[in-house]
Amino acid sequence: MPERHTKRIERGPRPYLKAELSTQEMRLKQMGAKIEVINSFLCYIRFEVEGLKIKYVYNLNRKGQFFLERVKPYPQPAGTFDTERDVVESIKNDIAQIRQLARSSHFKELIDMNSDLRFLSKRLDSICLYYDIKPEDIAKLKKSLSDLHGTFDTVRDHSQRVYFETEPFCITGKNPSSVED
């Protein structure tokens, strides 16, 4: 009898992705999760503007809205939009703002500070999840955040505005309303 040769054809980097997802879904359900599978799309957008790489990702949520996030030069959620036209307009404005930022002599410092702020957010998350924080330490953290908001307000008040096409989202130190899921 002739030898049989089987050739497995792998499509993409993870040929068993559906099985992996089913296993993950089962494990999450065992943990008590309610899972809603949405057949959707995820769109990656890449630009190079004046030598600077700018990347975005957006997807369609369960309400039929587009959730947009800038990935590069630093991650920043851009918001939820009702139409693709709104997504394009947001990206257009964001690119114009980043182009303006890239002209700053302090561009690298500003990007590095943004990275430090994201790291602080991760540290806060870790402290909250792994430690029983004392009330006096919570008060210290709140005071530090309040001081930082004050510093941002001071910097804004004595800096020249350079972009006028849209209004800033978080120009004041007031926390915007929480995002619904």
Short mmCIF file of C-alpha atoms in Angstrom, two decimals:
data_model
loop_
_atom_site.label_atom_id
_atom_site.label_comp_id
_atom_site.label_asym_id
_atom_site.label_seq_id
_atom_site.Cartn_x
_atom_site.Cartn_y
_atom_site.Cartn_z
CA MET A 1 0.00 0.00 0.00
CA PRO A 2 1.40 3.39 -0.93
CA GLU A 3 2.33 5.78 1.84
CA ARG A 4 -0.22 8.46 2.46
CA HIS A 5 1.02 11.95 2.85
CA THR A 6 -1.22 14.49 4.38
CA LYS A 7 -0.56 18.12 4.02
CA ARG A 8 -2.06 20.46 6.53
CA ILE A 9 -2.74 23.87 5.10
CA GLU A 10 -2.55 26.61 7.68
CA ARG A 11 -4.33 29.80 6.88
CA GLY A 12 -2.95 32.75 8.76
CA PRO A 13 -0.87 32.70 11.89
CA ARG A 14 -3.47 30.84 14.03
CA PRO A 15 -5.30 28.11 12.13
CA TYR A 16 -7.29 27.00 15.18
CA LEU A 17 -8.51 30.42 16.22
CA LYS A 18 -12.21 29.43 16.32
CA ALA A 19 -11.45 26.53 18.66
CA GLU A 20 -9.33 28.81 20.86
CA LEU A 21 -12.14 31.37 21.01
CA SER A 22 -14.68 28.68 21.92
CA THR A 23 -12.41 27.51 24.75
CA GLN A 24 -11.98 31.08 25.99
CA GLU A 25 -15.72 31.67 25.83
CA MET A 26 -16.40 28.49 27.82
CA ARG A 27 -13.86 29.48 30.51
CA LEU A 28 -15.32 32.98 30.79
CA LYS A 29 -18.85 31.57 31.12
CA GLN A 30 -17.62 29.29 33.90
CA MET A 31 -16.39 32.45 35.66
CA GLY A 32 -19.89 33.94 35.39
CA ALA A 33 -19.48 36.12 32.30
CA LYS A 34 -22.32 36.92 29.95
CA ILE A 35 -20.93 36.90 26.42
CA GLU A 36 -22.38 38.57 23.37
CA VAL A 37 -20.62 37.68 20.12
CA ILE A 38 -20.78 40.41 17.53
CA ASN A 39 -19.86 39.73 13.95
CA SER A 40 -18.06 42.96 13.33
CA PHE A 41 -15.01 44.38 11.70
CA LEU A 42 -11.87 45.94 13.05
CA CYS A 43 -10.19 48.53 10.90
CA TYR A 44 -6.55 49.61 11.19
CA ILE A 45 -5.62 52.95 9.65
CA ARG A 46 -2.04 54.06 9.06
CA PHE A 47 -0.67 57.44 8.03
CA GLU A 48 2.78 58.89 7.74
CA VAL A 49 2.71 62.64 8.16
CA GLU A 50 5.97 64.57 7.89
CA GLY A 51 7.94 61.45 8.84
CA LEU A 52 5.70 60.67 11.82
CA LYS A 53 3.72 57.42 11.93
CA ILE A 54 0.12 57.87 13.04
CA LYS A 55 -2.09 54.82 13.55
CA TYR A 56 -5.74 54.36 14.48
CA VAL A 57 -8.04 51.45 15.07
CA TYR A 58 -11.83 51.44 15.07
CA ASN A 59 -14.56 48.88 15.39
CA LEU A 60 -18.32 48.72 15.41
CA ASN A 61 -19.88 48.28 18.86
CA ARG A 62 -23.12 46.45 19.68
CA LYS A 63 -25.09 49.70 19.34
CA GLY A 64 -23.92 50.11 15.75
CA GLN A 65 -21.54 52.94 16.65
CA PHE A 66 -17.88 53.26 15.75
CA PHE A 67 -15.34 53.25 18.58
CA LEU A 68 -12.16 55.01 17.46
CA GLU A 69 -8.79 55.02 19.17
CA ARG A 70 -5.48 56.54 18.16
CA VAL A 71 -2.71 53.99 18.64
CA LYS A 72 0.36 56.00 17.57
CA PRO A 73 2.23 58.25 18.33
CA TYR A 74 0.59 57.50 21.70
CA PRO A 75 -2.65 55.69 22.55
CA GLN A 76 -5.68 57.89 23.10
CA PRO A 77 -9.36 56.94 22.81
CA ALA A 78 -10.99 59.37 20.39
CA GLY A 79 -14.58 58.49 21.19
CA THR A 80 -17.67 56.82 19.83
CA PHE A 81 -19.21 58.02 16.58
CA ASP A 82 -22.49 57.34 14.81
CA THR A 83 -21.23 57.41 11.22
CA GLU A 84 -18.09 56.64 9.24
CA ARG A 85 -18.13 60.27 8.14
CA ASP A 86 -17.76 61.33 11.80
CA VAL A 87 -14.84 58.90 12.20
CA VAL A 88 -13.09 60.38 9.15
CA GLU A 89 -13.68 63.93 10.40
CA SER A 90 -12.27 63.06 13.82
CA ILE A 91 -9.16 61.50 12.24
CA LYS A 92 -8.74 64.53 9.98
CA ASN A 93 -8.81 66.89 12.97
CA ASP A 94 -6.55 64.65 15.03
CA ILE A 95 -3.93 64.48 12.27
CA ALA A 96 -3.98 68.27 11.97
CA GLN A 97 -3.48 68.56 15.74
CA ILE A 98 -0.63 66.02 15.76
CA ARG A 99 0.97 67.82 12.82
CA GLN A 100 0.84 71.00 14.92
CA LEU A 101 2.28 69.15 17.94
CA ALA A 102 5.09 67.68 15.81
CA ARG A 103 6.21 71.23 14.96
CA SER A 104 6.82 71.92 18.64
CA SER A 105 10.42 71.97 19.79
CA HIS A 106 9.20 69.97 22.80
CA PHE A 107 7.50 67.21 20.80
CA LYS A 108 9.54 64.30 22.22
CA GLU A 109 9.19 65.60 25.79
CA LEU A 110 5.42 65.90 25.38
CA ILE A 111 5.16 62.35 23.99
CA ASP A 112 7.32 61.07 26.87
CA MET A 113 5.14 62.87 29.44
CA ASN A 114 2.05 61.27 27.93
CA SER A 115 3.73 57.88 28.27
CA ASP A 116 4.56 58.65 31.92
CA LEU A 117 0.92 59.58 32.61
CA ARG A 118 -0.30 56.29 31.09
CA PHE A 119 2.24 54.44 33.27
CA LEU A 120 0.95 56.29 36.35
CA SER A 121 -2.55 55.12 35.48
CA LYS A 122 -1.30 51.52 35.33
CA ARG A 123 0.49 51.96 38.66
CA LEU A 124 -2.70 53.30 40.27
CA ASP A 125 -4.59 50.30 38.92
CA SER A 126 -1.99 47.90 40.34
CA ILE A 127 -1.96 49.59 43.74
CA CYS A 128 -5.77 49.47 43.92
CA LEU A 129 -5.94 45.83 42.86
CA TYR A 130 -3.10 44.45 44.95
CA TYR A 131 -3.13 46.50 48.15
CA ASP A 132 -5.56 47.60 50.84
CA ILE A 133 -4.89 51.33 50.65
CA LYS A 134 -5.17 53.35 53.83
CA PRO A 135 -7.58 56.34 53.83
CA GLU A 136 -4.74 58.80 54.43
CA ASP A 137 -2.90 57.44 51.38
CA ILE A 138 -6.04 57.78 49.25
CA ALA A 139 -6.22 61.40 50.42
CA LYS A 140 -2.57 61.92 49.35
CA LEU A 141 -3.25 60.45 45.92
CA LYS A 142 -6.36 62.61 45.47
CA LYS A 143 -4.39 65.71 46.51
CA SER A 144 -1.63 64.87 44.02
CA LEU A 145 -4.20 64.49 41.23
CA SER A 146 -5.87 67.75 42.19
CA ASP A 147 -2.47 69.50 42.13
CA LEU A 148 -1.75 68.03 38.70
CA HIS A 149 -5.10 69.30 37.38
CA GLY A 150 -4.19 72.72 38.77
CA THR A 151 -0.83 72.58 36.99
CA PHE A 152 -2.58 71.73 33.71
CA ASP A 153 -4.94 74.68 34.19
CA THR A 154 -1.99 77.01 34.87
CA VAL A 155 -0.12 75.79 31.78
CA ARG A 156 -3.26 76.22 29.65
CA ASP A 157 -3.87 79.73 30.99
CA HIS A 158 -0.44 81.08 30.10
CA SER A 159 0.09 79.17 26.84
CA GLN A 160 -0.84 80.37 23.37
CA ARG A 161 -3.58 78.35 21.70
CA VAL A 162 -2.43 77.06 18.30
CA TYR A 163 -5.36 74.94 17.04
CA PHE A 164 -8.86 76.33 16.51
CA GLU A 165 -10.72 73.94 14.16
CA THR A 166 -12.38 72.10 17.05
CA GLU A 167 -12.82 72.71 20.76
CA PRO A 168 -10.75 70.72 23.25
CA PHE A 169 -12.51 67.78 24.88
CA CYS A 170 -10.99 68.10 28.35
CA ILE A 171 -9.94 71.72 28.67
CA THR A 172 -11.01 71.94 32.31
CA GLY A 173 -10.01 69.76 35.22
CA LYS A 174 -13.54 68.39 35.48
CA ASN A 175 -13.88 64.69 34.83
CA PRO A 176 -16.23 63.97 31.89
CA SER A 177 -19.23 61.75 32.52
CA SER A 178 -18.42 58.07 32.56
CA VAL A 179 -18.69 56.10 29.35
CA GLU A 180 -21.55 53.62 29.04
CA ASP A 181 -20.81 50.08 27.95
#
